[in-house]
């Protein structure tokens, strides 16, 4: 089956060009003018191919969201499984997700959660998908086992500096060293456990239990201290690659900038919510529960620093950390005590539309940077490039067609995830994905899902590319 996408503005890695794309089977076969790339006149091309007219549309590499938590079991289970999660992702133009697996039972080996997640995803996904491994109890055997996980396609792992399975500085160095040897990527959740525990206990002792004490118990310096420390630990481990997830604070971005300018292989990810929401979301004690996530939403002054960091290549990826719990359900566990509220919020579907609207439409990001931070950079860092993350001959035909003029008022009712709220209710966006294609198959068109759960493939990811 061939498809010809005509007359679009195609965002290549070097920048946007007016071009036609020929897709043959699952991959991009040619980029150019229809007459030339089809080797025949327009009419013949039309007879041979399905033709999609992309006049007035922008053709982008399908999005990669490298930070989701679908079907995760924390104190309670999240409400989006791998079907509703990936369905919402593809409606938003994301064609690949990499899910951060949750912790398993105490003492389990690395493969335990891999097996659990194979079961969670079997026949469930509509987008292509992979997993980040997760470290919990660390010993020599676990470090040894890392090699076989990398061989099996899990070439990146997350470690936490807080929560019950946090790693010590010594353990962090050993992980960085081991993954560096294996050409894998260490990703890390940076929050100082002592600071946040101390402040939480202090607030609770003072009877300060409302949602607004969540961000106050995890101030920007709680994140930045951990970012700073991890950058030094990555250097001590032999200048190993380090990817810092969900950067929310301007000071953390500044520290990453310094390290990158010094030539260190440090890579930063932020998330949609930190770019467009501010800490006034916690003013209402009830509504504030919707935004309890870690790190928390910051003061408005952080937003412009994060946008600038995306523009200048300090932060390389925009993800979502989609981890959803119903507001009228489990989020209410935090009603009397913010520390009891399950952490996280939905976002996979709106990542690209919001970043397009607030970034491209408002002139904060050019299209080339937009494609990099929503797709290409994640493909490189997480071992999927150039199969994924780029529009070039031979790459998977994973594409999203954006209508830059379409305006939409966000409401929960138009979204496709399972969560009973969206953090972006009432937001107005300009620019909307109208067609999503994965490996040459149209998966969303005319506001309808065109494939069935199970269409998505597991991605066996390879080595990280770190020269970016
Ligand atoms: O609050 C959040 N972000 N929950 C998801 C887990 C994590 O740390 O990324
Ligand atoms: Zn995290
Ligand atoms: Zn997360």
CSV table of C-alpha atoms and ligand atoms in Angstrom, one decimal:
chain,number,residue,atom,x,y,z
A,1,UNK,CA,0.0,0.0,0.0
A,2,UNK,CA,1.3,3.4,-1.0
A,3,UNK,CA,0.3,6.8,0.3
A,4,UNK,CA,1.2,10.2,-1.2
A,5,UNK,CA,1.0,13.2,1.1
A,6,UNK,CA,0.8,16.2,-1.1
A,7,UNK,CA,1.3,20.0,-0.7
A,8,UNK,CA,2.2,20.0,3.0
A,9,UNK,CA,4.8,22.0,4.8
A,10,UNK,CA,7.1,19.1,5.8
A,11,UNK,CA,9.3,19.6,8.8
A,12,UNK,CA,12.6,18.0,8.1
A,13,UNK,CA,15.5,18.0,10.5
A,14,UNK,CA,17.1,21.0,8.8
A,15,UNK,CA,13.8,22.9,8.7
A,16,UNK,CA,10.4,23.1,7.0
A,17,UNK,CA,10.1,22.6,3.2
A,18,UNK,CA,7.2,22.5,0.8
A,19,UNK,CA,7.3,18.9,-0.4
A,20,UNK,CA,5.3,15.8,-1.1
A,21,UNK,CA,6.0,12.5,0.7
A,22,UNK,CA,5.7,9.1,-0.7
A,23,UNK,CA,5.1,6.3,1.7
A,24,UNK,CA,5.5,2.7,0.7
A,25,UNK,CA,4.3,0.1,3.2
A,26,UNK,CA,5.6,1.1,6.6
A,27,UNK,CA,8.3,3.6,5.6
A,28,UNK,CA,9.0,6.8,3.9
A,29,UNK,CA,10.0,6.0,0.3
A,30,UNK,CA,10.7,9.5,-1.1
A,31,UNK,CA,10.5,13.2,-0.4
A,32,UNK,CA,10.2,15.7,-3.2
A,33,UNK,CA,7.7,16.7,-5.8
A,34,UNK,CA,4.9,14.2,-6.6
A,35,UNK,CA,5.8,14.0,-10.3
A,36,UNK,CA,9.4,13.1,-9.6
A,37,UNK,CA,9.0,10.8,-6.6
A,38,UNK,CA,6.2,8.7,-8.0
A,39,UNK,CA,8.2,8.3,-11.2
A,40,UNK,CA,5.1,9.1,-13.2
A,41,UNK,CA,2.5,11.8,-13.9
A,42,UNK,CA,0.2,13.1,-11.2
A,43,UNK,CA,-2.8,11.0,-12.4
A,44,UNK,CA,-0.9,7.8,-12.4
A,45,UNK,CA,0.4,8.5,-9.0
A,46,UNK,CA,-3.1,9.1,-7.8
A,47,UNK,CA,-4.3,5.8,-9.2
A,48,UNK,CA,-1.4,3.9,-7.6
A,49,UNK,CA,-1.6,5.6,-4.2
A,50,UNK,CA,-3.9,6.9,-1.6
A,51,UNK,CA,-3.5,10.6,-1.9
A,52,UNK,CA,-3.8,12.9,1.1
A,53,UNK,CA,-4.0,16.5,0.3
A,54,UNK,CA,-2.0,18.4,3.0
A,55,UNK,CA,-2.5,21.9,1.6
A,56,UNK,CA,-2.3,24.4,4.4
A,57,UNK,CA,-1.2,21.7,6.8
A,58,UNK,CA,2.1,21.1,8.6
A,59,UNK,CA,3.6,17.6,8.3
A,60,UNK,CA,5.6,16.7,11.4
A,61,UNK,CA,7.4,13.6,12.7
A,62,UNK,CA,5.0,11.6,14.9
A,63,UNK,CA,5.4,12.7,18.5
A,64,UNK,CA,7.4,10.7,21.0
A,65,UNK,CA,6.4,11.0,24.6
A,66,UNK,CA,9.2,9.3,26.6
A,67,UNK,CA,7.5,9.7,30.0
A,68,UNK,CA,4.2,8.1,30.7
A,69,UNK,CA,2.9,5.9,33.6
A,70,UNK,CA,0.0,4.0,32.2
A,71,UNK,CA,-1.7,1.4,34.4
A,72,UNK,CA,0.7,2.1,37.2
A,73,UNK,CA,0.1,0.7,40.6
A,74,UNK,CA,1.1,3.2,43.4
A,75,UNK,CA,-1.0,3.4,46.5
A,76,UNK,CA,-3.8,2.9,44.1
A,77,UNK,CA,-3.9,2.1,40.4
A,78,UNK,CA,-3.9,4.9,37.8
A,79,UNK,CA,-7.0,5.2,35.6
A,80,UNK,CA,-5.4,5.1,32.1
A,81,UNK,CA,-4.3,1.7,31.0
A,82,UNK,CA,-2.2,1.1,27.8
A,83,UNK,CA,-5.3,1.3,25.6
A,84,UNK,CA,-6.9,4.5,26.8
A,85,UNK,CA,-3.4,6.0,27.3
A,86,UNK,CA,-2.1,5.3,23.8
A,87,UNK,CA,-5.5,6.1,22.3
A,88,UNK,CA,-5.3,9.5,23.9
A,89,UNK,CA,-1.7,9.8,22.8
A,90,UNK,CA,-2.4,9.2,19.1
A,91,UNK,CA,-5.4,11.6,19.0
A,92,UNK,CA,-2.8,14.2,20.1
A,93,UNK,CA,-0.3,13.3,17.4
A,94,UNK,CA,2.0,11.1,19.6
A,95,UNK,CA,2.9,7.9,17.8
A,96,UNK,CA,5.4,6.4,20.3
A,97,UNK,CA,5.4,6.3,24.1
A,98,UNK,CA,8.1,5.1,26.5
A,99,UNK,CA,6.5,4.1,29.7
A,100,UNK,CA,8.3,4.3,33.1
A,101,UNK,CA,7.5,1.0,34.7
A,102,UNK,CA,6.3,1.1,38.3
A,103,UNK,CA,8.1,-0.6,41.2
A,104,UNK,CA,7.6,-4.3,41.8
A,105,UNK,CA,7.5,-6.4,45.0
A,106,UNK,CA,10.4,-5.9,47.4
A,107,UNK,CA,13.5,-7.8,46.3
A,108,UNK,CA,12.3,-8.5,42.8
A,109,UNK,CA,14.8,-8.6,39.9
A,110,UNK,CA,14.7,-6.2,36.9
A,111,UNK,CA,12.9,-8.7,34.6
A,112,UNK,CA,10.0,-9.0,37.1
A,113,UNK,CA,8.5,-5.7,36.0
A,114,UNK,CA,9.4,-6.3,32.4
A,115,UNK,CA,7.3,-9.4,32.5
A,116,UNK,CA,4.4,-7.6,34.3
A,117,UNK,CA,4.5,-4.8,31.7
A,118,UNK,CA,4.5,-7.3,28.8
A,119,UNK,CA,1.2,-8.6,30.2
A,120,UNK,CA,-0.1,-5.0,30.7
A,121,UNK,CA,0.6,-4.2,27.1
A,122,UNK,CA,-0.1,-7.4,25.2
A,123,UNK,CA,-2.8,-6.6,22.6
A,124,UNK,CA,-3.5,-3.3,24.2
A,125,UNK,CA,-1.6,-0.5,22.5
A,126,UNK,CA,-2.5,1.6,19.5
A,127,UNK,CA,0.8,3.5,19.5
A,128,UNK,CA,4.3,2.0,19.3
A,129,UNK,CA,5.8,1.6,22.8
A,130,UNK,CA,8.8,0.8,24.9
A,131,UNK,CA,9.6,0.7,28.6
A,132,UNK,CA,12.2,2.3,30.8
A,133,UNK,CA,13.6,-0.1,33.4
A,134,UNK,CA,13.4,0.9,37.0
A,135,UNK,CA,15.9,0.4,39.8
A,136,UNK,CA,14.7,-0.4,43.3
A,137,UNK,CA,16.8,-2.8,45.4
A,138,UNK,CA,20.3,-2.4,44.1
A,139,UNK,CA,23.1,-5.0,44.3
A,140,UNK,CA,25.8,-6.5,42.1
A,141,UNK,CA,23.3,-9.0,40.6
A,142,UNK,CA,20.9,-6.3,39.6
A,143,UNK,CA,23.7,-4.3,38.0
A,144,UNK,CA,24.8,-7.5,36.2
A,145,UNK,CA,21.2,-8.2,35.0
A,146,UNK,CA,21.0,-4.7,33.5
A,147,UNK,CA,23.0,-6.0,30.5
A,148,UNK,CA,20.3,-8.5,29.5
A,149,UNK,CA,17.6,-5.9,29.9
A,150,UNK,CA,19.5,-3.6,27.5
A,151,UNK,CA,19.9,-6.4,25.0
A,152,UNK,CA,16.2,-7.0,25.2
A,153,UNK,CA,15.5,-3.4,24.2
A,154,UNK,CA,15.2,-1.6,27.5
A,155,UNK,CA,18.2,0.6,27.1
A,156,UNK,CA,17.2,3.3,29.6
A,157,UNK,CA,16.4,3.1,33.3
A,158,UNK,CA,15.0,5.4,35.9
A,159,UNK,CA,16.2,5.8,39.4
A,160,UNK,CA,14.6,7.9,42.1
A,161,UNK,CA,16.2,10.1,44.7
A,162,UNK,CA,13.0,10.1,46.8
A,163,UNK,CA,10.2,7.6,47.6
A,164,UNK,CA,10.8,4.2,49.4
A,165,UNK,CA,13.1,2.8,46.7
A,166,UNK,CA,15.4,5.9,46.5
A,167,UNK,CA,19.0,5.4,45.6
A,168,UNK,CA,21.9,6.7,47.7
A,169,UNK,CA,24.7,8.7,46.1
A,170,UNK,CA,26.9,5.6,46.0
A,171,UNK,CA,24.2,3.6,44.3
A,172,UNK,CA,23.6,6.4,41.8
A,173,UNK,CA,27.3,6.4,40.8
A,174,UNK,CA,27.2,2.6,40.3
A,175,UNK,CA,24.1,2.8,38.2
A,176,UNK,CA,25.5,5.6,36.0
A,177,UNK,CA,28.8,3.7,35.5
A,178,UNK,CA,27.0,0.5,34.6
A,179,UNK,CA,24.6,2.0,32.2
A,180,UNK,CA,27.4,4.1,30.7
A,181,UNK,CA,29.4,0.9,30.0
A,182,UNK,CA,26.3,-0.5,28.2
A,183,UNK,CA,25.7,2.6,26.1
A,184,UNK,CA,22.4,3.0,27.9
A,185,UNK,CA,20.8,6.0,29.5
A,186,UNK,CA,20.3,6.8,33.2
A,187,UNK,CA,17.2,8.8,33.8
A,188,UNK,CA,16.6,10.3,37.3
A,189,UNK,CA,13.8,11.8,39.3
A,190,UNK,CA,15.5,14.6,41.2
A,191,UNK,CA,14.1,15.7,44.5
A,192,UNK,CA,15.9,15.8,47.8
A,193,UNK,CA,14.2,13.3,50.0
A,194,UNK,CA,15.3,14.8,53.3
A,195,UNK,CA,14.1,18.3,52.4
A,196,UNK,CA,10.7,17.2,51.3
A,197,UNK,CA,10.2,14.8,54.2
A,198,UNK,CA,11.2,17.4,56.7
A,199,UNK,CA,8.9,20.0,55.3
A,200,UNK,CA,5.9,17.7,54.9
A,201,UNK,CA,6.2,16.6,58.5
A,202,UNK,CA,6.5,20.2,59.7
A,203,UNK,CA,3.4,21.3,57.7
A,204,UNK,CA,1.4,18.3,59.0
A,205,UNK,CA,2.4,19.0,62.6
A,206,UNK,CA,1.2,22.6,62.1
A,207,UNK,CA,-2.1,21.4,60.7
A,208,UNK,CA,-1.2,22.7,57.3
A,209,UNK,CA,-2.8,19.9,55.2
A,210,UNK,CA,-4.3,21.7,52.2
A,211,UNK,CA,-3.2,21.2,48.6
A,212,UNK,CA,-1.2,24.5,48.6
A,213,UNK,CA,1.3,22.9,51.0
A,214,UNK,CA,2.3,20.3,48.5
A,215,UNK,CA,4.4,22.8,46.4
A,216,UNK,CA,5.6,24.5,49.6
A,217,UNK,CA,6.9,21.1,50.8
A,218,UNK,CA,8.8,20.6,47.6
A,219,UNK,CA,10.3,24.0,46.8
A,220,UNK,CA,12.4,24.6,43.7
A,221,UNK,CA,15.6,24.2,45.7
A,222,UNK,CA,14.5,20.7,46.7
A,223,UNK,CA,14.7,19.8,43.0
A,224,UNK,CA,17.7,21.9,42.1
A,225,UNK,CA,19.9,20.4,44.9
A,226,UNK,CA,19.2,16.9,43.5
A,227,UNK,CA,19.8,18.0,39.9
A,228,UNK,CA,23.1,19.6,41.0
A,229,UNK,CA,24.2,16.5,42.9
A,230,UNK,CA,23.3,14.1,40.1
A,231,UNK,CA,25.3,16.2,37.6
A,232,UNK,CA,28.4,15.9,39.8
A,233,UNK,CA,27.8,12.2,40.4
A,234,UNK,CA,27.6,11.6,36.6
A,235,UNK,CA,30.9,13.3,36.3
A,236,UNK,CA,32.4,11.3,39.1
A,237,UNK,CA,31.2,8.1,37.5
A,238,UNK,CA,33.3,8.9,34.5
A,239,UNK,CA,31.3,11.6,32.7
A,240,UNK,CA,28.4,9.2,32.0
A,241,UNK,CA,25.2,10.3,30.2
A,242,UNK,CA,22.5,11.6,32.5
A,243,UNK,CA,18.9,12.4,31.6
A,244,UNK,CA,16.9,14.4,34.1
A,245,UNK,CA,13.2,13.8,33.9
A,246,UNK,CA,10.4,16.4,34.6
A,247,UNK,CA,12.5,19.5,35.2
A,248,UNK,CA,10.2,22.1,36.7
A,249,UNK,CA,12.3,24.8,38.2
A,250,UNK,CA,14.2,27.5,36.4
A,251,UNK,CA,17.2,27.1,38.7
A,252,UNK,CA,17.5,23.4,37.6
A,253,UNK,CA,17.5,24.4,34.0
A,254,UNK,CA,20.3,26.9,34.7
A,255,UNK,CA,22.4,24.2,36.3
A,256,UNK,CA,21.8,21.9,33.3
A,257,UNK,CA,22.8,24.7,31.0
A,258,UNK,CA,26.2,25.2,32.9
A,259,UNK,CA,26.9,21.5,32.7
A,260,UNK,CA,26.1,21.3,29.0
A,261,UNK,CA,28.2,24.3,28.3
A,262,UNK,CA,31.1,22.6,30.1
A,263,UNK,CA,30.6,19.7,27.7
A,264,UNK,CA,28.9,17.2,30.1
A,265,UNK,CA,26.5,14.7,28.6
A,266,UNK,CA,23.5,16.0,30.6
A,267,UNK,CA,20.0,16.1,29.0
A,268,UNK,CA,17.0,17.7,30.4
A,269,UNK,CA,13.3,17.0,30.0
A,270,UNK,CA,10.4,19.2,31.0
A,271,UNK,CA,6.7,18.6,30.8
A,272,UNK,CA,3.8,20.5,29.3
A,273,UNK,CA,2.4,21.4,32.7
A,274,UNK,CA,5.5,23.2,33.9
A,275,UNK,CA,5.5,25.4,30.7
A,276,UNK,CA,1.9,26.6,30.9
A,277,UNK,CA,0.5,26.2,34.4
A,278,UNK,CA,1.5,28.1,37.5
A,279,UNK,CA,1.2,27.6,41.2
A,280,UNK,CA,-2.1,29.5,41.5
A,281,UNK,CA,-3.7,26.1,40.6
A,282,UNK,CA,-3.2,25.2,44.3
A,283,UNK,CA,-5.2,28.2,45.6
A,284,UNK,CA,-8.4,26.3,45.8
A,285,UNK,CA,-8.0,23.5,48.3
A,286,UNK,CA,-10.4,21.2,46.4
A,287,UNK,CA,-9.4,21.9,42.8
A,288,UNK,CA,-5.8,22.0,43.9
A,289,UNK,CA,-5.9,18.2,44.3
A,290,UNK,CA,-6.0,17.9,40.5
A,291,UNK,CA,-2.5,19.3,40.3
A,292,UNK,CA,-0.8,17.3,43.0
A,293,UNK,CA,2.2,15.8,41.2
A,294,UNK,CA,5.9,15.7,41.9
A,295,UNK,CA,7.7,17.9,41.2
A,296,UNK,CA,4.8,20.4,41.7
A,297,UNK,CA,3.7,23.2,39.4
A,298,UNK,CA,5.9,26.3,40.0
A,299,UNK,CA,5.5,30.0,40.2
A,300,UNK,CA,4.9,31.8,36.9
A,301,UNK,CA,8.5,33.2,36.9
A,302,UNK,CA,9.8,29.7,36.1
A,303,UNK,CA,7.9,29.4,32.8
A,304,UNK,CA,9.8,31.8,30.7
A,305,UNK,CA,13.1,30.3,31.8
A,306,UNK,CA,11.9,26.8,30.7
A,307,UNK,CA,10.8,28.2,27.3
A,308,UNK,CA,14.2,29.8,26.8
A,309,UNK,CA,15.9,26.6,27.8
A,310,UNK,CA,13.9,24.8,25.1
A,311,UNK,CA,14.9,27.4,22.5
A,312,UNK,CA,18.6,27.3,23.3
A,313,UNK,CA,18.9,23.5,23.6
A,314,UNK,CA,19.4,23.3,27.4
A,315,UNK,CA,16.2,21.3,27.7
A,316,UNK,CA,15.8,18.8,24.9
A,317,UNK,CA,12.5,17.1,25.4
A,318,UNK,CA,8.9,17.9,26.3
A,319,UNK,CA,7.2,14.9,27.9
A,320,UNK,CA,4.0,14.6,30.0
A,321,UNK,CA,4.6,12.3,33.0
A,322,UNK,CA,1.0,11.2,32.3
A,323,UNK,CA,-0.1,9.5,35.5
A,324,UNK,CA,-3.8,9.9,36.0
A,325,UNK,CA,-6.2,9.5,38.9
A,326,UNK,CA,-9.8,10.5,39.0
A,327,UNK,CA,-10.5,13.8,40.7
A,328,UNK,CA,-13.9,12.5,41.9
A,329,UNK,CA,-12.2,9.2,42.8
A,330,UNK,CA,-8.8,8.6,44.3
A,331,UNK,CA,-7.6,12.2,44.2
A,332,UNK,CA,-10.1,12.8,47.1
A,333,UNK,CA,-7.8,10.7,49.3
A,334,UNK,CA,-5.9,14.0,49.7
A,335,UNK,CA,-8.9,16.0,50.8
A,336,UNK,CA,-7.9,16.2,54.4
A,337,UNK,CA,-4.2,15.7,54.0
A,338,UNK,CA,-2.3,16.5,50.8
A,339,UNK,CA,0.3,13.8,51.5
A,340,UNK,CA,-2.3,11.2,51.0
A,341,UNK,CA,-3.3,12.3,47.5
A,342,UNK,CA,-2.0,10.0,44.7
A,343,UNK,CA,0.6,12.0,42.7
A,344,UNK,CA,0.2,12.7,39.0
A,345,UNK,CA,-2.1,14.1,36.3
A,346,UNK,CA,-3.1,13.2,32.7
A,347,UNK,CA,-1.6,15.0,29.7
A,348,UNK,CA,-0.6,12.7,26.8
A,349,UNK,CA,-3.2,13.9,24.4
A,350,UNK,CA,-2.6,17.6,24.8
A,351,UNK,CA,1.2,17.6,24.8
A,352,UNK,CA,1.6,18.4,21.1
A,353,UNK,CA,-1.4,20.7,20.7
A,354,UNK,CA,-0.5,22.8,23.8
A,355,UNK,CA,3.1,23.0,22.8
A,356,UNK,CA,2.2,23.9,19.3
A,357,UNK,CA,-0.3,26.6,20.4
A,358,UNK,CA,1.8,28.1,23.2
A,359,UNK,CA,5.1,27.5,21.4
A,360,UNK,CA,4.7,27.7,17.6
A,361,UNK,CA,1.5,29.8,17.3
A,362,UNK,CA,2.7,32.3,19.9
A,363,UNK,CA,6.1,32.6,18.3
A,364,UNK,CA,8.1,31.1,21.2
A,365,UNK,CA,9.3,28.1,19.3
A,366,UNK,CA,10.1,27.6,15.6
A,367,UNK,CA,8.8,24.5,13.8
A,368,UNK,CA,12.2,22.8,13.7
A,369,UNK,CA,12.7,23.1,17.5
A,370,UNK,CA,9.1,21.9,18.0
A,371,UNK,CA,9.8,18.8,16.0
A,372,UNK,CA,13.0,18.2,17.9
A,373,UNK,CA,11.6,18.6,21.5
A,374,UNK,CA,8.4,16.6,20.7
A,375,UNK,CA,10.1,13.8,18.8
A,376,UNK,CA,13.6,13.8,17.3
A,377,UNK,CA,15.6,14.3,20.5
A,378,UNK,CA,13.8,11.6,22.4
A,379,UNK,CA,14.3,9.2,19.5
A,380,UNK,CA,18.1,9.9,19.6
A,381,UNK,CA,18.5,9.8,23.4
A,382,UNK,CA,16.4,6.6,23.8
A,383,UNK,CA,17.9,4.5,21.0
A,384,UNK,CA,15.1,4.7,18.3
A,385,UNK,CA,16.7,7.1,15.7
A,386,UNK,CA,16.5,7.2,12.7
A,387,UNK,CA,13.7,4.6,12.6
A,388,UNK,CA,11.6,7.0,14.7
A,389,UNK,CA,11.7,10.7,15.3
A,390,UNK,CA,12.4,12.1,11.8
A,391,UNK,CA,11.0,12.5,8.4
A,392,UNK,CA,13.6,10.9,6.1
A,393,UNK,CA,13.8,8.2,3.5
A,394,UNK,CA,13.8,4.8,5.1
A,395,UNK,CA,12.4,6.0,8.4
A,396,UNK,CA,9.1,4.7,9.7
A,397,UNK,CA,6.2,6.7,8.3
A,398,UNK,CA,5.1,8.0,11.7
A,399,UNK,CA,3.6,11.4,11.0
A,400,UNK,CA,1.2,13.9,12.3
A,401,UNK,CA,-0.6,16.5,10.2
A,402,UNK,CA,-1.3,19.8,12.1
A,403,UNK,CA,-3.8,22.4,11.0
A,404,UNK,CA,-2.1,25.5,12.3
A,405,UNK,CA,-5.4,27.5,11.9
A,406,UNK,CA,-7.7,25.3,13.8
A,407,UNK,CA,-8.8,26.7,17.1
A,408,UNK,CA,-10.1,24.5,19.9
A,409,UNK,CA,-11.4,25.2,23.4
A,410,UNK,CA,-10.1,22.4,25.6
A,411,UNK,CA,-12.6,20.5,27.7
A,412,UNK,CA,-12.4,17.1,29.2
A,413,UNK,CA,-15.3,16.1,26.9
A,414,UNK,CA,-13.3,16.2,23.7
A,415,UNK,CA,-10.4,14.0,25.1
A,416,UNK,CA,-10.0,10.3,24.8
A,417,UNK,CA,-8.3,9.3,28.0
A,418,UNK,CA,-10.1,7.7,31.0
A,419,UNK,CA,-9.5,10.4,33.5
A,420,UNK,CA,-12.5,12.5,34.8
A,421,UNK,CA,-10.7,15.8,34.4
A,422,UNK,CA,-8.0,17.6,32.4
A,423,UNK,CA,-5.6,20.1,34.0
A,424,UNK,CA,-6.1,22.3,30.9
A,425,UNK,CA,-9.9,22.7,31.1
A,426,UNK,CA,-10.9,26.0,29.5
A,427,UNK,CA,-7.6,26.6,27.7
A,428,UNK,CA,-7.9,27.9,24.1
A,429,UNK,CA,-5.5,26.5,21.6
A,430,UNK,CA,-4.6,27.4,18.0
A,431,UNK,CA,-3.2,24.5,16.0
A,432,UNK,CA,-4.6,21.0,16.2
A,433,UNK,CA,-3.5,17.6,14.9
A,434,UNK,CA,-6.0,16.3,12.3
A,435,UNK,CA,-4.4,13.1,11.1
A,436,UNK,CA,-2.0,10.7,12.7
A,437,UNK,CA,-0.1,8.0,10.9
A,438,UNK,CA,2.0,5.1,12.3
A,439,UNK,CA,4.2,3.0,10.1
A,440,UNK,CA,2.2,4.1,7.0
A,441,UNK,CA,-1.2,3.3,8.5
A,442,UNK,CA,-3.6,6.2,9.3
A,443,UNK,CA,-4.5,5.7,13.0
A,444,UNK,CA,-6.6,8.8,13.5
A,445,UNK,CA,-8.5,10.7,10.8
A,446,UNK,CA,-11.8,12.6,10.9
A,447,UNK,CA,-11.7,12.5,14.6
A,448,UNK,CA,-12.0,8.8,14.6
A,449,UNK,CA,-9.6,6.0,15.7
A,450,UNK,CA,-8.8,3.8,12.6
A,451,UNK,CA,-7.0,0.9,14.2
A,452,UNK,CA,-7.6,-1.6,17.0
A,453,UNK,CA,-5.8,-2.2,20.3
A,454,UNK,CA,-2.8,-4.4,19.5
A,455,UNK,CA,-1.8,-2.3,16.5
A,456,UNK,CA,1.1,-0.8,18.4
A,457,UNK,CA,4.4,-2.6,18.4
A,458,UNK,CA,6.9,-3.1,21.2
A,459,UNK,CA,10.1,-1.2,20.3
A,460,UNK,CA,13.4,-2.9,21.1
A,461,UNK,CA,15.4,0.2,21.6
A,462,UNK,CA,19.2,0.4,21.0
A,463,UNK,CA,22.1,2.6,22.1
A,464,UNK,CA,21.6,6.3,23.0
A,465,UNK,CA,23.0,8.9,20.7
A,466,UNK,CA,24.5,11.5,23.0
A,467,UNK,CA,26.0,14.2,20.7
A,468,UNK,CA,23.1,16.6,21.0
B,1,LIG,O1,3.7,12.9,40.5
B,1,LIG,C1,4.2,12.2,39.6
B,1,LIG,N1,5.0,12.8,38.7
B,1,LIG,N2,3.9,10.9,39.5
B,1,LIG,C2,4.6,10.0,38.6
B,1,LIG,C3,5.8,9.4,39.2
B,1,LIG,C4,7.0,10.2,38.9
B,1,LIG,O2,7.8,10.5,39.8
B,1,LIG,O3,7.3,10.5,37.7
B,2,LIG,ZN1,9.5,11.1,38.6
B,3,LIG,ZN1,7.0,10.1,36.0
